[in-house]
Steps between C-alpha positions, in 0.01 A plus 500: 500500500762234430356438151484874430873526578581210266279651229680837528840329489400301189367815332828684570705208366286483184540874445876472543508212253297705252741793539822299471395201290550683175837629612651164591339279233752389235816683397471876466712763324433871550535774236463878522264590214227336290690480168765296685228265621407447132856392410550297819171310462572422134835342594408347839185333365349289778823459696479825701230743610595861422410780741515862390561772762382819324129465417353612169420873502770585758826674415812288563686828555316568827328178612549372856437127561242382754610288803330201331710553187818514708401161647439366146844619392656323799327175406622514139773284351638806322440865411540615139569873498455712188810715562472868585133571569413729794340224707817291490729795577304558821417143608758248369751566777235438765379187317859367494552576870170336602558192283873422488436159336275636224652457154483830309539520123523822297320436171636822345855360499672556166256771385636803317341764723403849389691744717446873522834659419574872534510521121149346473366730768636797307353368175155441656495836677204709390355216292277343759694181438706309754511204730365472851794516742520158660783342698833584341319682217395161354164457327358175646208439258679225307191277470339747257722382216585188303867500601401548866248214478772269365743599778231442766403165345863379486573597862168352617582171323838483676342579837254210472771260382711596803201453732388170347770329289293181465255676269759680284362356175145608592612860564697511174193388303284768667771761442517418126119525475518839672774619261275406207224716658743791543612473136137488384428814705797680339382410148151638573635824654729556199209438262301771680780755547717469188265706277483795745631837383424690824684303767455715813271435797440666836486312831478615862759267656784385267413131512561440128861617458627157388194445278561839333873432449433155357236606247648838405235711677531826696364504855404840642443495876265719702671413828829685549755319723214336688318831557199679354609729213500880539268709276804595288598134457141412405495777241830375355368142490189612309721684247727197456198270459358724225837516321515120497133462389434290811167319491486304827527575873530186711352505851566251781269431793776538762566862400310829500320561169430872531804620301460223241141612438613862471772412247262283298259794479776745398651271235191318372655166602292195589516385863573127521503299823787257529636280777870414451471306828231268363545125556434429131831648389465413129136612464584835662798578274286418194223725640755786527622441142140490371423833673795659319402341167136618539627852566667497158171445317320794666 
């Protein structure tokens, strides 16, 4: 009996070690979404482990963290927030209260945000175009653009230097390598998009506002102010898409595809799956540009 008790105790201790070992091993920084993990890992190199809260395939507008993730956040050296995403609007206050010593960095600092003004709302009215209404009317999807990537990279660099001054030179080297990757990505996107004559695309959730602004594209959104569109709005969107000779409807796994499929059928557009929340930030933006370029040759 005595040995059985010791065996059970050892088993419990081993299980606990297995559960917490990963959390406490080395220095950890937590980020909200996968594209951030891409930038953070590029700059941190082997100096920090990067944990991402919102898993791939989940919407950061509505995701709730697990108790285990809240423990991970508490054991982190710092939290890098992306700015105005739904998850952070709901949870950052609680994270701050639970972890008063946690260093929090906002990697969107210095970004020129797209804001929905009354004038824009009036202009978009009846065109199926518009931005999802996030906190303060700010569109948070800054990572889906070259400018946004540079802002995130710069703020991430400064966060790691503040956390670990000894390795400043190392972080600067990694940052410059990352900037070269971002510039290369921009060159490839421009090569694909510059020849386009029809520059309009349809998407369910307006995740590509900054991408569209940067590369002179028009984003038509199926979602209206975060809600499903009415039949009248859908009809208007189909008309607008036809007027603009739209060739592509982008669909995302986190959102309902029913209306996107309906619009594609009505307009003759191709349905293309994209994931603006993909870890491989650069590959995904090039995939989006290729889909638009392929549409042109149809």
